[in-house]
Coordinates of C-alpha atoms and ligand atoms in Angstrom, one line a residue:
X1 CA 0.0 0.0 0.0
X2 CA 1.3 3.4 -0.9
X3 CA 1.4 5.5 2.3
X4 CA 3.0 8.6 0.7
X5 CA 1.0 11.8 1.0
X6 CA -1.7 12.3 -1.7
X7 CA -0.2 14.1 -4.7
X8 CA -3.5 15.1 -6.3
X9 CA -4.4 18.6 -5.2
X10 CA -8.0 18.8 -4.2
X11 CA -9.8 22.2 -4.2
X12 CA -10.7 23.8 -0.9
X13 CA -14.3 23.5 -1.9
X14 CA -14.1 19.7 -2.3
X15 CA -12.2 19.4 1.0
X16 CA -14.8 21.5 2.8
X17 CA -17.5 19.3 1.3
X18 CA -15.8 16.1 2.5
X19 CA -14.2 17.0 5.8
X20 CA -15.4 20.3 7.5
X21 CA -18.4 20.2 9.8
X22 CA -21.4 21.7 8.2
X23 CA -22.2 24.3 10.8
X24 CA -21.9 27.3 8.5
X25 CA -23.8 28.3 5.4
X26 CA -20.7 29.5 3.7
X27 CA -20.4 31.7 0.6
X28 CA -18.8 29.8 -2.3
X29 CA -15.6 31.8 -2.1
X30 CA -12.1 30.8 -1.1
X31 CA -10.1 33.7 0.2
X32 CA -6.3 33.5 -0.3
X33 CA -4.9 36.9 0.5
X34 CA -5.6 40.2 2.1
X35 CA -4.0 43.7 2.1
X36 CA -5.6 46.8 3.7
X37 CA -9.3 47.0 3.0
X38 CA -9.1 44.3 0.3
X39 CA -9.1 40.5 0.1
X40 CA -8.6 38.3 -3.0
X41 CA -10.1 34.9 -3.8
X42 CA -8.4 31.9 -5.4
X43 CA -9.7 33.1 -8.8
X44 CA -7.9 36.4 -8.5
X45 CA -11.0 38.5 -7.8
X46 CA -10.5 41.4 -5.5
X47 CA -13.2 42.4 -2.9
X48 CA -13.6 45.4 -0.6
X49 CA -13.9 43.6 2.7
X50 CA -16.6 45.3 4.7
X51 CA -17.1 42.3 6.9
X52 CA -13.6 42.7 8.5
X53 CA -13.9 39.0 9.4
X54 CA -17.0 39.9 11.4
X55 CA -15.5 43.0 13.1
X56 CA -12.1 41.4 13.7
X57 CA -9.7 43.0 11.2
X58 CA -9.8 46.4 12.8
X59 CA -6.6 47.4 11.0
X60 CA -7.6 45.8 7.7
X61 CA -5.5 42.9 6.4
X62 CA -1.8 42.5 7.1
X63 CA -1.1 46.0 8.4
X64 CA 2.7 46.2 8.3
X65 CA 3.1 47.3 12.0
X66 CA 0.9 44.4 13.1
X67 CA 2.6 41.9 10.9
X68 CA 6.0 43.0 12.1
X69 CA 5.0 42.8 15.8
X70 CA 3.5 39.3 15.4
X71 CA 6.5 38.1 13.3
X72 CA 9.0 39.4 15.9
X73 CA 7.1 38.0 18.9
X74 CA 6.7 34.6 17.1
X75 CA 10.5 34.3 17.0
X76 CA 10.9 35.2 20.6
X77 CA 8.2 33.5 22.8
X78 CA 4.8 32.4 21.7
X79 CA 3.2 30.7 24.7
X80 CA 4.2 30.3 28.3
X81 CA 0.9 29.6 30.1
X82 CA -0.7 31.8 32.8
X83 CA 1.4 30.1 35.5
X84 CA 4.1 32.6 34.7
X85 CA 4.1 36.3 33.9
X86 CA 4.7 37.7 30.5
X87 CA 5.5 41.3 29.8
X88 CA 3.1 41.7 26.9
X89 CA 0.1 40.6 29.0
X90 CA 1.2 43.0 31.7
X91 CA 1.5 45.9 29.3
X92 CA -1.7 45.1 27.5
X93 CA -3.6 45.0 30.8
X94 CA -2.1 48.4 31.7
X95 CA -3.2 49.9 28.4
X96 CA -6.7 48.5 28.6
X97 CA -7.1 49.8 32.1
X98 CA -6.1 53.2 30.6
X99 CA -9.1 53.0 28.2
X100 CA -11.5 51.4 30.7
X101 CA -10.9 53.0 34.1
X102 CA -9.2 51.7 37.2
X103 CA -9.6 47.9 37.6
X104 CA -8.1 44.7 36.3
X105 CA -8.1 42.6 33.2
X106 CA -8.6 38.9 32.5
X107 CA -7.4 37.5 29.1
X108 CA -9.1 34.7 27.1
X109 CA -9.4 33.8 23.5
X110 CA -12.8 34.8 22.2
X111 CA -15.9 36.9 22.7
X112 CA -17.9 34.0 24.1
X113 CA -15.1 33.4 26.7
X114 CA -15.1 37.0 27.6
X115 CA -18.8 36.9 28.3
X116 CA -18.5 33.6 30.2
X117 CA -16.1 35.5 32.5
X118 CA -18.7 38.3 32.8
X119 CA -21.4 35.7 33.8
X120 CA -19.1 34.1 36.3
X121 CA -18.4 37.5 37.7
X122 CA -22.1 38.1 38.0
X123 CA -22.5 34.8 40.0
X124 CA -19.6 35.7 42.4
X125 CA -21.2 39.2 42.9
X126 CA -24.6 37.5 43.6
X127 CA -23.1 35.1 46.1
X128 CA -21.6 38.1 47.9
X129 CA -25.0 39.9 47.8
X130 CA -26.7 36.8 49.3
X131 CA -24.3 36.9 52.3
X132 CA -22.0 34.2 50.8
X133 CA -24.8 31.7 50.0
X134 CA -24.6 30.1 46.6
X135 CA -27.6 29.7 44.4
X136 CA -29.7 32.4 45.9
X137 CA -28.8 35.4 43.8
X138 CA -27.6 34.6 40.3
X139 CA -30.1 36.0 37.8
X140 CA -28.8 38.1 34.9
X141 CA -31.2 40.4 33.0
X142 CA -30.3 40.4 29.2
X143 CA -32.1 41.9 26.2
X144 CA -34.3 40.4 23.6
X145 CA -32.5 39.8 20.3
X146 CA -29.2 39.7 22.2
X147 CA -26.2 37.7 21.0
X148 CA -23.5 36.8 23.5
X149 CA -21.9 33.7 22.0
X150 CA -22.2 30.0 21.6
X151 CA -21.0 28.6 24.9
X152 CA -23.7 27.5 27.3
X153 CA -23.5 30.7 29.3
X154 CA -23.4 32.9 26.2
X155 CA -26.1 30.9 24.4
X156 CA -28.4 31.0 27.5
X157 CA -28.0 34.8 27.5
X158 CA -29.0 34.7 23.8
X159 CA -32.8 34.4 23.5
X160 CA -32.9 33.3 19.8
X161 CA -34.6 30.1 18.6
X162 CA -32.0 29.6 15.9
X163 CA -29.2 29.7 18.5
X164 CA -30.8 27.7 21.3
X165 CA -32.7 25.1 19.2
X166 CA -31.5 21.6 19.9
X167 CA -29.3 22.5 22.8
X168 CA -31.8 22.9 25.6
X169 CA -31.9 22.9 28.6
X170 CA -30.2 26.2 28.9
X171 CA -28.2 27.4 31.9
X172 CA -30.8 28.8 34.4
X173 CA -31.0 32.3 35.5
X174 CA -31.3 34.4 32.4
X175 CA -34.3 36.7 31.9
X176 CA -35.0 39.0 29.0
X177 CA -36.2 42.6 28.7
X178 CA -37.0 44.8 25.8
X179 CA -33.9 46.8 24.6
X180 CA -34.2 50.5 25.3
X181 CA -37.2 50.0 27.6
X182 CA -36.0 50.6 31.1
X183 CA -39.3 49.8 32.7
X184 CA -39.2 46.3 31.1
X185 CA -35.7 45.7 32.7
X186 CA -36.8 47.1 36.0
X187 CA -39.7 44.7 36.4
X188 CA -37.4 41.8 35.8
X189 CA -35.1 42.7 38.7
X190 CA -35.8 41.0 42.1
X191 CA -33.8 39.8 45.1
X192 CA -32.3 37.0 43.1
X193 CA -30.8 39.3 40.4
X194 CA -27.1 39.8 40.3
X195 CA -26.4 41.7 37.1
X196 CA -27.6 43.2 33.8
X197 CA -25.8 42.2 30.6
X198 CA -26.4 44.0 27.3
X199 CA -24.5 44.7 24.1
X200 CA -24.0 48.4 23.8
X201 CA -25.0 48.0 20.2
X202 CA -26.6 44.7 19.2
X203 CA -24.7 43.4 16.2
X204 CA -25.9 39.9 15.2
X205 CA -29.4 40.8 16.4
X206 CA -29.8 43.4 13.6
X207 CA -27.7 46.5 14.6
X208 CA -29.7 48.0 17.4
X209 CA -27.9 50.6 19.5
X210 CA -28.8 51.1 23.2
X211 CA -29.9 54.7 23.6
X212 CA -27.8 56.9 25.9
X213 CA -30.9 57.3 28.2
X214 CA -31.4 53.6 28.4
X215 CA -27.7 53.0 29.4
X216 CA -27.9 55.8 31.9
X217 CA -31.1 54.3 33.3
X218 CA -29.5 50.8 33.6
X219 CA -26.5 52.4 35.4
X220 CA -28.9 54.0 37.9
X221 CA -30.9 50.8 38.3
X222 CA -27.7 48.8 39.0
X223 CA -26.5 51.3 41.5
X224 CA -29.9 51.3 43.3
X225 CA -30.2 47.5 43.4
X226 CA -26.6 46.6 43.9
X227 CA -26.4 44.9 40.5
X228 CA -23.4 44.7 38.2
X229 CA -23.7 46.5 34.9
X230 CA -22.0 44.2 32.4
X231 CA -21.5 45.5 28.8
X232 CA -20.7 43.2 25.9
X233 CA -18.5 45.3 23.6
X234 CA -17.2 42.3 21.7
X235 CA -18.5 43.6 18.3
X236 CA -19.0 47.3 18.9
X237 CA -15.8 48.0 21.0
X238 CA -12.2 48.7 20.2
X239 CA -12.8 51.8 18.1
X240 CA -15.6 50.6 15.9
X241 CA -17.9 53.5 16.8
X242 CA -15.2 56.2 16.9
X243 CA -14.7 55.9 20.7
X244 CA -12.6 53.1 22.1
X245 CA -15.8 51.7 23.7
X246 CA -19.3 52.3 22.3
X247 CA -20.7 53.1 25.8
X248 CA -18.5 56.2 26.0
X249 CA -21.0 58.0 23.8
X250 CA -23.5 57.6 26.6
X251 CA -21.1 59.0 29.3
X252 CA -21.5 56.0 31.6
X253 CA -19.1 53.4 33.0
X254 CA -20.1 49.8 33.4
X255 CA -18.8 47.5 36.2
X256 CA -17.2 45.1 33.7
X257 CA -16.7 44.9 30.0
X258 CA -16.4 41.9 27.6
X259 CA -14.2 42.5 24.5
X260 CA -12.6 40.4 21.7
X261 CA -12.8 40.5 17.9
X262 CA -11.0 43.8 16.9
X263 CA -8.8 43.7 19.9
X264 CA -6.4 41.2 18.3
X265 CA -6.9 42.5 14.7
X266 CA -7.1 38.9 13.5
X267 CA -5.3 37.1 16.2
X268 CA -7.7 35.4 18.6
X269 CA -7.8 37.2 21.9
X270 CA -10.6 38.1 24.3
X271 CA -10.6 40.1 27.5
X272 CA -12.8 41.1 30.5
X273 CA -12.1 44.3 32.2
X274 CA -13.5 44.5 35.8
X275 CA -13.7 47.7 37.8
X276 CA -11.8 48.1 41.0
X277 CA -14.9 47.5 43.1
X278 CA -15.4 43.9 41.8
X279 CA -12.0 42.9 40.7
X280 CA -11.2 41.0 44.0
X281 CA -14.1 38.7 43.4
X282 CA -11.8 36.5 41.3
X283 CA -9.1 34.8 43.4
X284 CA -6.5 32.2 42.5
X285 CA -8.3 29.1 41.1
X286 CA -11.6 30.8 40.5
X287 CA -11.2 31.1 36.7
X288 CA -8.6 30.3 34.1
X289 CA -7.6 29.4 30.6
X290 CA -4.5 27.7 29.1
X291 CA -4.2 30.0 26.1
X292 CA -5.5 33.4 27.3
X293 CA -3.1 36.3 27.1
X294 CA -0.1 34.6 25.4
X295 CA 2.9 36.7 24.6
X296 CA 1.9 36.4 20.9
X297 CA -1.8 37.2 21.3
X298 CA -0.9 40.2 23.4
X299 CA 1.7 41.4 20.9
X300 CA -1.0 41.4 18.3
X301 CA -3.4 43.4 20.5
X302 CA -0.7 45.8 21.5
X303 CA 0.0 46.4 17.8
X304 CA -3.7 47.1 17.3
X305 CA -3.7 49.7 20.1
X306 CA -0.5 51.2 18.7
X307 CA -2.0 51.7 15.3
X308 CA -5.3 53.0 16.6
X309 CA -3.4 55.6 18.6
X310 CA -0.6 56.5 16.1
X311 CA -3.0 56.7 13.1
X312 CA -5.7 58.5 15.2
X313 CA -8.2 55.9 14.0
X314 CA -10.9 57.0 16.6
X315 CA -10.9 60.5 15.1
X316 CA -10.8 59.1 11.6
X317 CA -13.8 56.8 12.2
X318 CA -15.8 59.7 13.8
X319 CA -15.0 62.0 10.8
X320 CA -15.5 59.5 8.0
X321 CA -18.6 57.8 9.4
X322 CA -20.8 60.9 9.3
X323 CA -20.9 61.5 5.5
X324 CA -20.9 57.7 4.9
X325 CA -24.0 57.3 7.1
X326 CA -25.7 60.2 5.4
X327 CA -25.2 58.7 2.0
X328 CA -26.4 55.3 3.2
X329 CA -29.5 56.9 4.7
X330 CA -30.4 58.2 1.2
X331 CA -30.8 54.6 0.1
X332 CA -34.0 54.5 2.0
X333 CA -35.3 57.4 0.0
X334 CA -34.0 56.3 -3.4
X335 CA -34.8 52.6 -3.0
X336 CA -38.0 52.5 -1.0
X337 CA -39.0 49.1 -2.4
X338 CA -35.9 47.6 -1.0
X339 CA -34.7 49.6 2.0
X340 CA -36.7 50.1 5.2
X341 CA -34.0 52.1 7.1
X342 CA -30.4 52.5 8.0
X343 CA -29.1 52.5 11.6
X344 CA -25.9 52.1 13.5
X345 CA -22.9 54.1 14.7
X346 CA -19.4 54.7 13.3
X347 CA -18.3 51.7 11.3
X348 CA -21.1 49.4 12.5
X349 CA -24.0 50.0 10.2
X350 CA -27.1 47.9 9.3
X351 CA -29.3 48.5 6.3
X352 CA -32.8 47.0 7.0
X353 CA -34.1 45.5 3.8
X354 CA -37.7 44.8 2.9
X355 CA -36.9 41.1 2.5
X356 CA -34.3 38.4 3.1
X357 CA -30.8 39.9 2.8
X358 CA -29.0 36.9 1.2
X359 CA -29.7 37.8 -2.4
X360 CA -28.6 41.4 -1.8
X361 CA -25.4 40.2 -0.2
X362 CA -24.7 38.0 -3.2
X363 CA -25.3 40.9 -5.5
X364 CA -22.9 43.0 -3.6
X365 CA -20.3 40.2 -3.7
X366 CA -20.7 39.9 -7.4
X367 CA -19.8 43.6 -7.6
X368 CA -16.8 43.3 -5.4
X369 CA -18.1 44.2 -1.9
X370 CA -18.2 41.7 1.0
X371 CA -21.0 42.4 3.5
X372 CA -22.8 40.4 6.2
X373 CA -26.3 39.6 7.2
X374 CA -27.8 40.2 10.6
X375 CA -31.2 39.3 12.1
X376 CA -34.3 41.1 10.9
X377 CA -33.4 41.3 7.2
X378 CA -30.4 43.4 7.8
X379 CA -27.4 43.9 5.5
X380 CA -24.5 44.7 7.9
X381 CA -21.4 46.7 6.9
X382 CA -18.3 46.6 9.1
X383 CA -15.5 48.3 7.4
X384 CA -12.0 48.0 8.9
X385 CA -11.2 51.1 10.9
X386 CA -8.6 52.1 8.3
X387 CA -11.1 52.4 5.5
X388 CA -10.7 55.7 3.8
X389 CA -13.5 58.1 2.8
X390 CA -12.9 56.9 -0.8
X391 CA -13.4 53.2 0.3
X392 CA -16.6 54.2 2.1
X393 CA -17.8 56.1 -1.0
X394 CA -17.0 53.1 -3.1
X395 CA -19.1 50.9 -0.9
X396 CA -22.1 53.2 -1.4
X397 CA -21.6 53.2 -5.1
X398 CA -21.6 49.4 -5.2
X399 CA -24.7 49.2 -3.0
X400 CA -26.5 51.6 -5.2
X401 CA -25.5 49.7 -8.3
X402 CA -26.6 46.4 -6.8
X403 CA -30.0 47.8 -5.6
X404 CA -30.6 49.6 -9.0
X405 CA -30.1 46.3 -10.8
X406 CA -32.9 44.7 -8.7
X407 CA -35.5 47.4 -9.3
Ligands
PLP501 N1 -20.8 38.9 21.8 C1 -21.1 39.6 20.6 C2 -21.7 41.0 20.8 C3 -20.7 39.1 19.4 O1 -21.0 39.8 18.3 C4 -20.1 37.9 19.3 C5 -19.7 37.3 18.0 O2 -20.2 37.7 17.0 C6 -19.8 37.2 20.5 C7 -20.2 37.8 21.7 C8 -19.1 35.9 20.4 O3 -17.8 36.1 20.1 P1 -16.9 34.8 19.6 O4 -17.5 34.4 18.3 O5 -15.5 35.4 19.5 O6 -17.0 33.8 20.7

């Protein structure tokens, strides 16, 4: 029997068909290269990538500073475990505390893990509230249409049939209020409630921002009832809205923040920041992860922060997003049969369509623009933070051309 490796090259599409779990409805596109705002497929076609790998590639693809930082760190020390210190993790924690306020940071590998940490924090806080008794105070109030990830904690905080179906029973203790309706959250709070957890801007749920009044109301409610205010900034954080965190627009501070995606600029990393008041709830042994906060992951995240700061990307997003949003809003006027409305903030925008977004997204792809779907018939645009005004204008041109072809 010949045991030499197979010499026949099989296409990625065939290999996916044969070997990869079928848990995604993937576009029939094999991407091979990226540079800045563009990616190329294996046929040589170029696309304007306004998915940013689902809000991950904050600096676009292969930013030279990021590539150099990762390359250099990979040759020095990649992984050492959390049983030892590493200076990149220490420095990244310091810089995130600078953005978040006095407190401490836990590092993990993804958004779901960051939110698991938030949920565990809620439970520890609840136990303290119940005089040290476990299982008395553990409820977390979340929002309808939320998306907090695919782990059991995250999924249980995600009241969507398509996410939970087949996996019940869920983790107990999650109740759901109506986003931007403070009264609906208030009525769900009782003695067994430990925390409130919301996305500052719901992404997967259809691009629904929390209003400033709602966030301020949640802050007051949490202060009054001794609850933790936990914000999931996994998708909307790390500069996407023109502030480092989206909640900054509302002028409030949460008790803890979950972040991931853009933080690593393409390298997997997640983090939870916890304010001073609650940071001591975690003690040695109460939580952990083998991979969280490796020297390599933290080098990638430090490079993202460097570029955000050096290239003044927060100011850039703020300035460029205004005219882009205005021109996207005109779509609702010019294509009333297709577009119901446009909403979002900064570089996180949803175009609500009259029907299923899949065909629109294919039409955009055919014209060289990659976009995403979100719940509620939404076409979602998540440009990298480095996208120029010309790139944004090009996206509008492509959208107009695709929508015109369908009228
Ligand atoms: N929270 C929000 C708001 C998200 O958008 C996502 C992913 O889309 C997650 C959590 C889960 O993150 P991950 O896929 O990295 O686990």
